[in-house]
Amino acid sequence: DEAKDDAPSAAAENGDGDTGKPGYQGVQIGEALDGRVITRNLSVHRVASAEELTSLVALAKTRRSTAATERNDESSRSHGIGIIRVGQPGYPPVEEGGPQEGTLYLIDLAGSERAADSKGHDKVRMAETKAINTSLMSLKECIRARTMASEPGAAADYFNPYRRSKLTLLMKDVFDIGCP
């Protein structure tokens, strides 16, 4: 089993990767010419127990960006994402005829904010709010497109906008209409 721990912040969504945590470099997400999603500043860990996974989740929580907002004293200003790949120990890899591994996405989304609740924000907090709301809107559009494309024979009629946000790009294999 493997777990990736990290949380791209709203700042990483904008490309600068500054979470305000000392020594932390933001997650970078892009797409290669062959369509693979490329990430930087993520860590991959093998885990053998629920306790090890719980420990990784606790570490990822320390990397979340939070700040006070008009509505909350401590509000998540980043999305927390854990990608868990589950395989079957003792079997050969899929390339050698073994079983396909499963992928589970655990996502703790930053909350959206209404414009009325962000009037007192400075420029940085406004950019953060905009990035969060944009990524949440992209997620909604991707879910809608994937749902509509799942109708028999409908896949060719729908475009999935997963490239509009780093969050949805990271989840490309979930939204890519060409995938089963």
PDB file of N, CA, C and O in Angstrom, residues 92-163:
ATOM      1  N   PRO A  92       2.292 -10.576  -8.815  1.00  0.00           N
ATOM      2  CA  PRO A  92       3.185  -9.821  -9.703  1.00  0.00           C
ATOM      3  C   PRO A  92       2.549  -8.479 -10.089  1.00  0.00           C
ATOM      4  O   PRO A  92       1.336  -8.314  -9.966  1.00  0.00           O
ATOM      5  N   PRO A  93       3.373  -7.524 -10.557  1.00  0.00           N
ATOM      6  CA  PRO A  93       2.810  -6.240 -11.001  1.00  0.00           C
ATOM      7  C   PRO A  93       1.869  -6.438 -12.189  1.00  0.00           C
ATOM      8  O   PRO A  93       1.924  -7.460 -12.880  1.00  0.00           O
ATOM      9  N   VAL A  94       1.024  -5.460 -12.440  1.00  0.00           N
ATOM     10  CA  VAL A  94       0.027  -5.555 -13.511  1.00  0.00           C
ATOM     11  C   VAL A  94       0.704  -5.776 -14.866  1.00  0.00           C
ATOM     12  O   VAL A  94       0.161  -6.471 -15.722  1.00  0.00           O
ATOM     13  N   GLU A  95       1.919  -5.220 -15.053  1.00  0.00           N
ATOM     14  CA  GLU A  95       2.648  -5.387 -16.312  1.00  0.00           C
ATOM     15  C   GLU A  95       2.994  -6.858 -16.567  1.00  0.00           C
ATOM     16  O   GLU A  95       3.234  -7.268 -17.687  1.00  0.00           O
ATOM     17  N   GLU A  96       3.073  -7.634 -15.498  1.00  0.00           N
ATOM     18  CA  GLU A  96       3.411  -9.053 -15.607  1.00  0.00           C
ATOM     19  C   GLU A  96       2.182  -9.942 -15.413  1.00  0.00           C
ATOM     20  O   GLU A  96       2.299 -11.117 -15.055  1.00  0.00           O
ATOM     21  N   GLY A  97       1.000  -9.387 -15.613  1.00  0.00           N
ATOM     22  CA  GLY A  97      -0.228 -10.169 -15.528  1.00  0.00           C
ATOM     23  C   GLY A  97      -0.896 -10.181 -14.167  1.00  0.00           C
ATOM     24  O   GLY A  97      -1.888 -10.878 -13.970  1.00  0.00           O
ATOM     25  N   GLY A  98      -0.383  -9.396 -13.215  1.00  0.00           N
ATOM     26  CA  GLY A  98      -0.976  -9.333 -11.882  1.00  0.00           C
ATOM     27  C   GLY A  98      -2.233  -8.472 -11.863  1.00  0.00           C
ATOM     28  O   GLY A  98      -2.583  -7.835 -12.855  1.00  0.00           O
ATOM     29  N   PRO A  99      -2.911  -8.451 -10.739  1.00  0.00           N
ATOM     30  CA  PRO A  99      -4.153  -7.660 -10.626  1.00  0.00           C
ATOM     31  C   PRO A  99      -3.879  -6.156 -10.645  1.00  0.00           C
ATOM     32  O   PRO A  99      -2.824  -5.699 -10.212  1.00  0.00           O
ATOM     33  N   GLN A 100      -4.840  -5.408 -11.169  1.00  0.00           N
ATOM     34  CA  GLN A 100      -4.758  -3.944 -11.214  1.00  0.00           C
ATOM     35  C   GLN A 100      -4.876  -3.404  -9.794  1.00  0.00           C
ATOM     36  O   GLN A 100      -5.695  -3.877  -9.015  1.00  0.00           O
ATOM     37  N   GLU A 101      -4.058  -2.406  -9.460  1.00  0.00           N
ATOM     38  CA  GLU A 101      -4.181  -1.783  -8.139  1.00  0.00           C
ATOM     39  C   GLU A 101      -5.373  -0.823  -8.148  1.00  0.00           C
ATOM     40  O   GLU A 101      -5.778  -0.328  -9.200  1.00  0.00           O
ATOM     41  N   GLY A 102      -5.920  -0.580  -6.984  1.00  0.00           N
ATOM     42  CA  GLY A 102      -7.019   0.364  -6.837  1.00  0.00           C
ATOM     43  C   GLY A 102      -6.484   1.708  -6.357  1.00  0.00           C
ATOM     44  O   GLY A 102      -5.445   1.773  -5.697  1.00  0.00           O
ATOM     45  N   THR A 103      -7.170   2.777  -6.706  1.00  0.00           N
ATOM     46  CA  THR A 103      -6.777   4.114  -6.276  1.00  0.00           C
ATOM     47  C   THR A 103      -7.957   4.760  -5.566  1.00  0.00           C
ATOM     48  O   THR A 103      -9.066   4.785  -6.086  1.00  0.00           O
ATOM     49  N   LEU A 104      -7.682   5.274  -4.374  1.00  0.00           N
ATOM     50  CA  LEU A 104      -8.698   5.940  -3.566  1.00  0.00           C
ATOM     51  C   LEU A 104      -8.229   7.372  -3.306  1.00  0.00           C
ATOM     52  O   LEU A 104      -7.114   7.581  -2.847  1.00  0.00           O
ATOM     53  N   TYR A 105      -9.059   8.336  -3.638  1.00  0.00           N
ATOM     54  CA  TYR A 105      -8.753   9.741  -3.388  1.00  0.00           C
ATOM     55  C   TYR A 105      -9.506  10.187  -2.138  1.00  0.00           C
ATOM     56  O   TYR A 105     -10.732  10.063  -2.086  1.00  0.00           O
ATOM     57  N   LEU A 106      -8.779  10.685  -1.158  1.00  0.00           N
ATOM     58  CA  LEU A 106      -9.387  11.272   0.037  1.00  0.00           C
ATOM     59  C   LEU A 106      -9.134  12.773  -0.053  1.00  0.00           C
ATOM     60  O   LEU A 106      -7.978  13.211  -0.065  1.00  0.00           O
ATOM     61  N   ILE A 107     -10.197  13.542  -0.122  1.00  0.00           N
ATOM     62  CA  ILE A 107     -10.047  14.979  -0.339  1.00  0.00           C
ATOM     63  C   ILE A 107     -10.836  15.752   0.708  1.00  0.00           C
ATOM     64  O   ILE A 107     -12.033  15.536   0.874  1.00  0.00           O
ATOM     65  N   ASP A 108     -10.132  16.627   1.408  1.00  0.00           N
ATOM     66  CA  ASP A 108     -10.756  17.543   2.361  1.00  0.00           C
ATOM     67  C   ASP A 108     -10.695  18.922   1.710  1.00  0.00           C
ATOM     68  O   ASP A 108      -9.635  19.542   1.652  1.00  0.00           O
ATOM     69  N   LEU A 109     -11.827  19.362   1.198  1.00  0.00           N
ATOM     70  CA  LEU A 109     -11.858  20.617   0.442  1.00  0.00           C
ATOM     71  C   LEU A 109     -11.893  21.831   1.355  1.00  0.00           C
ATOM     72  O   LEU A 109     -12.548  21.813   2.393  1.00  0.00           O
ATOM     73  N   ALA A 110     -11.194  22.873   0.930  1.00  0.00           N
ATOM     74  CA  ALA A 110     -11.317  24.160   1.603  1.00  0.00           C
ATOM     75  C   ALA A 110     -12.721  24.675   1.308  1.00  0.00           C
ATOM     76  O   ALA A 110     -13.273  24.411   0.239  1.00  0.00           O
ATOM     77  N   GLY A 111     -13.302  25.402   2.232  1.00  0.00           N
ATOM     78  CA  GLY A 111     -14.660  25.905   2.039  1.00  0.00           C
ATOM     79  C   GLY A 111     -14.710  27.113   1.133  1.00  0.00           C
ATOM     80  O   GLY A 111     -13.788  27.921   1.089  1.00  0.00           O
ATOM     81  N   SER A 112     -15.781  27.220   0.376  1.00  0.00           N
ATOM     82  CA  SER A 112     -15.967  28.397  -0.471  1.00  0.00           C
ATOM     83  C   SER A 112     -16.429  29.566   0.398  1.00  0.00           C
ATOM     84  O   SER A 112     -16.901  29.378   1.518  1.00  0.00           O
ATOM     85  N   GLU A 113     -16.253  30.766  -0.131  1.00  0.00           N
ATOM     86  CA  GLU A 113     -16.703  31.959   0.589  1.00  0.00           C
ATOM     87  C   GLU A 113     -17.570  32.809  -0.314  1.00  0.00           C
ATOM     88  O   GLU A 113     -17.291  32.964  -1.497  1.00  0.00           O
ATOM     89  N   ARG A 114     -18.596  33.380   0.276  1.00  0.00           N
ATOM     90  CA  ARG A 114     -19.428  34.323  -0.457  1.00  0.00           C
ATOM     91  C   ARG A 114     -18.695  35.648  -0.539  1.00  0.00           C
ATOM     92  O   ARG A 114     -17.880  35.984   0.321  1.00  0.00           O
ATOM     93  N   ALA A 115     -18.962  36.406  -1.583  1.00  0.00           N
ATOM     94  CA  ALA A 115     -18.320  37.710  -1.756  1.00  0.00           C
ATOM     95  C   ALA A 115     -18.578  38.615  -0.561  1.00  0.00           C
ATOM     96  O   ALA A 115     -17.693  39.352  -0.116  1.00  0.00           O
ATOM     97  N   ALA A 116     -19.786  38.533   0.001  1.00  0.00           N
ATOM     98  CA  ALA A 116     -20.134  39.367   1.149  1.00  0.00           C
ATOM     99  C   ALA A 116     -19.266  39.054   2.364  1.00  0.00           C
ATOM    100  O   ALA A 116     -19.007  39.923   3.193  1.00  0.00           O
ATOM    101  N   ASP A 117     -18.782  37.808   2.469  1.00  0.00           N
ATOM    102  CA  ASP A 117     -17.964  37.405   3.613  1.00  0.00           C
ATOM    103  C   ASP A 117     -16.486  37.735   3.425  1.00  0.00           C
ATOM    104  O   ASP A 117     -15.692  37.514   4.322  1.00  0.00           O
ATOM    105  N   SER A 118     -16.119  38.229   2.256  1.00  0.00           N
ATOM    106  CA  SER A 118     -14.704  38.487   2.005  1.00  0.00           C
ATOM    107  C   SER A 118     -14.397  39.964   1.814  1.00  0.00           C
ATOM    108  O   SER A 118     -13.308  40.315   1.378  1.00  0.00           O
ATOM    109  N   LYS A 119     -15.325  40.824   2.176  1.00  0.00           N
ATOM    110  CA  LYS A 119     -15.124  42.272   1.995  1.00  0.00           C
ATOM    111  C   LYS A 119     -13.926  42.802   2.766  1.00  0.00           C
ATOM    112  O   LYS A 119     -13.229  43.692   2.308  1.00  0.00           O
ATOM    113  N   GLY A 120     -13.653  42.247   3.948  1.00  0.00           N
ATOM    114  CA  GLY A 120     -12.560  42.735   4.773  1.00  0.00           C
ATOM    115  C   GLY A 120     -11.212  42.093   4.467  1.00  0.00           C
ATOM    116  O   GLY A 120     -10.228  42.392   5.139  1.00  0.00           O
ATOM    117  N   HIS A 121     -11.140  41.238   3.470  1.00  0.00           N
ATOM    118  CA  HIS A 121      -9.894  40.542   3.147  1.00  0.00           C
ATOM    119  C   HIS A 121      -8.882  41.472   2.479  1.00  0.00           C
ATOM    120  O   HIS A 121      -9.257  42.356   1.715  1.00  0.00           O
ATOM    121  N   ASP A 122      -7.603  41.220   2.760  1.00  0.00           N
ATOM    122  CA  ASP A 122      -6.553  41.933   2.041  1.00  0.00           C
ATOM    123  C   ASP A 122      -6.374  41.282   0.665  1.00  0.00           C
ATOM    124  O   ASP A 122      -7.058  40.314   0.321  1.00  0.00           O
ATOM    125  N   LYS A 123      -5.440  41.811  -0.120  1.00  0.00           N
ATOM    126  CA  LYS A 123      -5.239  41.339  -1.484  1.00  0.00           C
ATOM    127  C   LYS A 123      -4.860  39.854  -1.545  1.00  0.00           C
ATOM    128  O   LYS A 123      -5.346  39.108  -2.392  1.00  0.00           O
ATOM    129  N   VAL A 124      -3.990  39.436  -0.634  1.00  0.00           N
ATOM    130  CA  VAL A 124      -3.553  38.036  -0.608  1.00  0.00           C
ATOM    131  C   VAL A 124      -4.718  37.107  -0.282  1.00  0.00           C
ATOM    132  O   VAL A 124      -4.936  36.093  -0.942  1.00  0.00           O
ATOM    133  N   ARG A 125      -5.509  37.462   0.733  1.00  0.00           N
ATOM    134  CA  ARG A 125      -6.646  36.634   1.132  1.00  0.00           C
ATOM    135  C   ARG A 125      -7.704  36.616   0.021  1.00  0.00           C
ATOM    136  O   ARG A 125      -8.352  35.602  -0.213  1.00  0.00           O
ATOM    137  N   MET A 126      -7.881  37.730  -0.689  1.00  0.00           N
ATOM    138  CA  MET A 126      -8.836  37.768  -1.812  1.00  0.00           C
ATOM    139  C   MET A 126      -8.384  36.825  -2.929  1.00  0.00           C
ATOM    140  O   MET A 126      -9.204  36.105  -3.504  1.00  0.00           O
ATOM    141  N   ALA A 127      -7.081  36.810  -3.237  1.00  0.00           N
ATOM    142  CA  ALA A 127      -6.561  35.910  -4.272  1.00  0.00           C
ATOM    143  C   ALA A 127      -6.756  34.460  -3.851  1.00  0.00           C
ATOM    144  O   ALA A 127      -7.100  33.595  -4.669  1.00  0.00           O
ATOM    145  N   GLU A 128      -6.547  34.180  -2.572  1.00  0.00           N
ATOM    146  CA  GLU A 128      -6.748  32.849  -2.017  1.00  0.00           C
ATOM    147  C   GLU A 128      -8.212  32.423  -2.166  1.00  0.00           C
ATOM    148  O   GLU A 128      -8.508  31.316  -2.617  1.00  0.00           O
ATOM    149  N   THR A 129      -9.112  33.318  -1.794  1.00  0.00           N
ATOM    150  CA  THR A 129     -10.547  33.048  -1.898  1.00  0.00           C
ATOM    151  C   THR A 129     -10.942  32.771  -3.337  1.00  0.00           C
ATOM    152  O   THR A 129     -11.685  31.828  -3.622  1.00  0.00           O
ATOM    153  N   LYS A 130     -10.416  33.573  -4.249  1.00  0.00           N
ATOM    154  CA  LYS A 130     -10.719  33.387  -5.668  1.00  0.00           C
ATOM    155  C   LYS A 130     -10.213  32.028  -6.146  1.00  0.00           C
ATOM    156  O   LYS A 130     -10.916  31.305  -6.854  1.00  0.00           O
ATOM    157  N   ALA A 131      -8.982  31.658  -5.755  1.00  0.00           N
ATOM    158  CA  ALA A 131      -8.412  30.365  -6.164  1.00  0.00           C
ATOM    159  C   ALA A 131      -9.237  29.201  -5.611  1.00  0.00           C
ATOM    160  O   ALA A 131      -9.481  28.218  -6.316  1.00  0.00           O
ATOM    161  N   ILE A 132      -9.641  29.295  -4.354  1.00  0.00           N
ATOM    162  CA  ILE A 132     -10.449  28.231  -3.744  1.00  0.00           C
ATOM    163  C   ILE A 132     -11.783  28.104  -4.478  1.00  0.00           C
ATOM    164  O   ILE A 132     -12.189  27.007  -4.871  1.00  0.00           O
ATOM    165  N   ASN A 133     -12.469  29.216  -4.674  1.00  0.00           N
ATOM    166  CA  ASN A 133     -13.770  29.177  -5.338  1.00  0.00           C
ATOM    167  C   ASN A 133     -13.652  28.677  -6.780  1.00  0.00           C
ATOM    168  O   ASN A 133     -14.498  27.921  -7.257  1.00  0.00           O
ATOM    169  N   THR A 134     -12.581  29.078  -7.479  1.00  0.00           N
ATOM    170  CA  THR A 134     -12.361  28.623  -8.853  1.00  0.00           C
ATOM    171  C   THR A 134     -12.144  27.117  -8.899  1.00  0.00           C
ATOM    172  O   THR A 134     -12.716  26.424  -9.743  1.00  0.00           O
ATOM    173  N   SER A 135     -11.337  26.590  -7.974  1.00  0.00           N
ATOM    174  CA  SER A 135     -11.084  25.146  -7.988  1.00  0.00           C
ATOM    175  C   SER A 135     -12.344  24.362  -7.623  1.00  0.00           C
ATOM    176  O   SER A 135     -12.600  23.296  -8.191  1.00  0.00           O
ATOM    177  N   LEU A 136     -13.148  24.886  -6.703  1.00  0.00           N
ATOM    178  CA  LEU A 136     -14.396  24.203  -6.347  1.00  0.00           C
ATOM    179  C   LEU A 136     -15.379  24.212  -7.514  1.00  0.00           C
ATOM    180  O   LEU A 136     -16.075  23.221  -7.765  1.00  0.00           O
ATOM    181  N   MET A 137     -15.432  25.323  -8.247  1.00  0.00           N
ATOM    182  CA  MET A 137     -16.307  25.398  -9.426  1.00  0.00           C
ATOM    183  C   MET A 137     -15.824  24.422 -10.504  1.00  0.00           C
ATOM    184  O   MET A 137     -16.628  23.728 -11.131  1.00  0.00           O
ATOM    185  N   SER A 138     -14.509  24.319 -10.691  1.00  0.00           N
ATOM    186  CA  SER A 138     -13.963  23.368 -11.658  1.00  0.00           C
ATOM    187  C   SER A 138     -14.306  21.941 -11.265  1.00  0.00           C
ATOM    188  O   SER A 138     -14.649  21.121 -12.120  1.00  0.00           O
ATOM    189  N   LEU A 139     -14.210  21.645  -9.973  1.00  0.00           N
ATOM    190  CA  LEU A 139     -14.561  20.312  -9.488  1.00  0.00           C
ATOM    191  C   LEU A 139     -16.025  19.998  -9.803  1.00  0.00           C
ATOM    192  O   LEU A 139     -16.349  18.914 -10.302  1.00  0.00           O
ATOM    193  N   LYS A 140     -16.898  20.946  -9.559  1.00  0.00           N
ATOM    194  CA  LYS A 140     -18.325  20.754  -9.858  1.00  0.00           C
ATOM    195  C   LYS A 140     -18.543  20.500 -11.351  1.00  0.00           C
ATOM    196  O   LYS A 140     -19.273  19.591 -11.737  1.00  0.00           O
ATOM    197  N   GLU A 141     -17.866  21.285 -12.197  1.00  0.00           N
ATOM    198  CA  GLU A 141     -18.021  21.127 -13.646  1.00  0.00           C
ATOM    199  C   GLU A 141     -17.493  19.773 -14.111  1.00  0.00           C
ATOM    200  O   GLU A 141     -18.069  19.141 -14.995  1.00  0.00           O
ATOM    201  N   CYS A 142     -16.395  19.315 -13.515  1.00  0.00           N
ATOM    202  CA  CYS A 142     -15.826  18.015 -13.885  1.00  0.00           C
ATOM    203  C   CYS A 142     -16.742  16.868 -13.480  1.00  0.00           C
ATOM    204  O   CYS A 142     -16.921  15.910 -14.245  1.00  0.00           O
ATOM    205  N   ILE A 143     -17.295  16.950 -12.284  1.00  0.00           N
ATOM    206  CA  ILE A 143     -18.228  15.913 -11.826  1.00  0.00           C
ATOM    207  C   ILE A 143     -19.448  15.882 -12.735  1.00  0.00           C
ATOM    208  O   ILE A 143     -19.904  14.805 -13.154  1.00  0.00           O
ATOM    209  N   ARG A 144     -19.962  17.041 -13.078  1.00  0.00           N
ATOM    210  CA  ARG A 144     -21.135  17.114 -13.960  1.00  0.00           C
ATOM    211  C   ARG A 144     -20.815  16.505 -15.328  1.00  0.00           C
ATOM    212  O   ARG A 144     -21.586  15.687 -15.853  1.00  0.00           O
ATOM    213  N   ALA A 145     -19.673  16.884 -15.918  1.00  0.00           N
ATOM    214  CA  ALA A 145     -19.315  16.374 -17.245  1.00  0.00           C
ATOM    215  C   ALA A 145     -19.102  14.865 -17.214  1.00  0.00           C
ATOM    216  O   ALA A 145     -19.541  14.148 -18.120  1.00  0.00           O
ATOM    217  N   ARG A 146     -18.443  14.365 -16.186  1.00  0.00           N
ATOM    218  CA  ARG A 146     -18.184  12.924 -16.084  1.00  0.00           C
ATOM    219  C   ARG A 146     -19.490  12.159 -15.910  1.00  0.00           C
ATOM    220  O   ARG A 146     -19.677  11.085 -16.483  1.00  0.00           O
ATOM    221  N   THR A 147     -20.411  12.721 -15.144  1.00  0.00           N
ATOM    222  CA  THR A 147     -21.715  12.090 -14.946  1.00  0.00           C
ATOM    223  C   THR A 147     -22.499  12.046 -16.255  1.00  0.00           C
ATOM    224  O   THR A 147     -23.058  11.006 -16.617  1.00  0.00           O
ATOM    225  N   MET A 148     -22.514  13.157 -16.964  1.00  0.00           N
ATOM    226  CA  MET A 148     -23.249  13.206 -18.230  1.00  0.00           C
ATOM    227  C   MET A 148     -22.624  12.265 -19.263  1.00  0.00           C
ATOM    228  O   MET A 148     -23.331  11.632 -20.038  1.00  0.00           O
ATOM    229  N   ALA A 149     -21.290  12.169 -19.270  1.00  0.00           N
ATOM    230  CA  ALA A 149     -20.596  11.317 -20.235  1.00  0.00           C
ATOM    231  C   ALA A 149     -20.769   9.833 -19.933  1.00  0.00           C
ATOM    232  O   ALA A 149     -20.513   9.001 -20.798  1.00  0.00           O
ATOM    233  N   SER A 150     -21.210   9.504 -18.734  1.00  0.00           N
ATOM    234  CA  SER A 150     -21.358   8.088 -18.380  1.00  0.00           C
ATOM    235  C   SER A 150     -22.615   7.464 -18.988  1.00  0.00           C
ATOM    236  O   SER A 150     -22.784   6.248 -18.947  1.00  0.00           O
ATOM    237  N   GLU A 151     -23.484   8.290 -19.551  1.00  0.00           N
ATOM    238  CA  GLU A 151     -24.660   7.755 -20.244  1.00  0.00           C
ATOM    239  C   GLU A 151     -24.179   6.954 -21.455  1.00  0.00           C
ATOM    240  O   GLU A 151     -23.239   7.367 -22.132  1.00  0.00           O
ATOM    241  N   PRO A 152     -24.786   5.819 -21.766  1.00  0.00           N
ATOM    242  CA  PRO A 152     -24.347   5.011 -22.906  1.00  0.00           C
ATOM    243  C   PRO A 152     -24.283   5.830 -24.199  1.00  0.00           C
ATOM    244  O   PRO A 152     -25.244   6.513 -24.561  1.00  0.00           O
ATOM    245  N   GLY A 153     -23.121   5.817 -24.858  1.00  0.00           N
ATOM    246  CA  GLY A 153     -22.932   6.517 -26.129  1.00  0.00           C
ATOM    247  C   GLY A 153     -22.740   8.019 -26.027  1.00  0.00           C
ATOM    248  O   GLY A 153     -22.610   8.689 -27.037  1.00  0.00           O
ATOM    249  N   ALA A 154     -22.704   8.574 -24.828  1.00  0.00           N
ATOM    250  CA  ALA A 154     -22.650  10.030 -24.673  1.00  0.00           C
ATOM    251  C   ALA A 154     -21.241  10.594 -24.517  1.00  0.00           C
ATOM    252  O   ALA A 154     -21.048  11.795 -24.610  1.00  0.00           O
ATOM    253  N   ALA A 155     -20.236   9.756 -24.288  1.00  0.00           N
ATOM    254  CA  ALA A 155     -18.886  10.234 -23.966  1.00  0.00           C
ATOM    255  C   ALA A 155     -18.337  11.188 -25.022  1.00  0.00           C
ATOM    256  O   ALA A 155     -17.669  12.172 -24.684  1.00  0.00           O
ATOM    257  N   ALA A 156     -18.583  10.929 -26.289  1.00  0.00           N
ATOM    258  CA  ALA A 156     -18.042  11.773 -27.358  1.00  0.00           C
ATOM    259  C   ALA A 156     -18.658  13.167 -27.364  1.00  0.00           C
ATOM    260  O   ALA A 156     -18.076  14.093 -27.920  1.00  0.00           O
ATOM    261  N   ASP A 157     -19.799  13.334 -26.730  1.00  0.00           N
ATOM    262  CA  ASP A 157     -20.504  14.619 -26.742  1.00  0.00           C
ATOM    263  C   ASP A 157     -20.091  15.555 -25.616  1.00  0.00           C
ATOM    264  O   ASP A 157     -20.541  16.695 -25.571  1.00  0.00           O
ATOM    265  N   TYR A 158     -19.245  15.102 -24.686  1.00  0.00           N
ATOM    266  CA  TYR A 158     -18.923  15.906 -23.519  1.00  0.00           C
ATOM    267  C   TYR A 158     -17.428  16.172 -23.395  1.00  0.00           C
ATOM    268  O   TYR A 158     -16.603  15.293 -23.613  1.00  0.00           O
ATOM    269  N   PHE A 159     -17.119  17.395 -23.044  1.00  0.00           N
ATOM    270  CA  PHE A 159     -15.748  17.813 -22.765  1.00  0.00           C
ATOM    271  C   PHE A 159     -15.621  17.941 -21.254  1.00  0.00           C
ATOM    272  O   PHE A 159     -16.474  18.540 -20.609  1.00  0.00           O
ATOM    273  N   ASN A 160     -14.564  17.385 -20.705  1.00  0.00           N
ATOM    274  CA  ASN A 160     -14.360  17.506 -19.266  1.00  0.00           C
ATOM    275  C   ASN A 160     -13.233  18.508 -19.012  1.00  0.00           C
ATOM    276  O   ASN A 160     -12.101  18.286 -19.435  1.00  0.00           O
ATOM    277  N   PRO A 161     -13.526  19.602 -18.313  1.00  0.00           N
ATOM    278  CA  PRO A 161     -12.556  20.688 -18.121  1.00  0.00           C
ATOM    279  C   PRO A 161     -11.591  20.472 -16.950  1.00  0.00           C
ATOM    280  O   PRO A 161     -11.333  21.383 -16.165  1.00  0.00           O
ATOM    281  N   TYR A 162     -11.016  19.264 -16.800  1.00  0.00           N
ATOM    282  CA  TYR A 162     -10.167  18.972 -15.644  1.00  0.00           C
ATOM    283  C   TYR A 162      -8.882  19.798 -15.622  1.00  0.00           C
ATOM    284  O   TYR A 162      -8.244  19.902 -14.591  1.00  0.00           O
ATOM    285  N   ARG A 163      -8.492  20.414 -16.731  1.00  0.00           N
ATOM    286  CA  ARG A 163      -7.269  21.223 -16.752  1.00  0.00           C
ATOM    287  C   ARG A 163      -7.468  22.626 -16.167  1.00  0.00           C
ATOM    288  O   ARG A 163      -6.514  23.380 -16.037  1.00  0.00           O
TER     289      ARG A 163
END
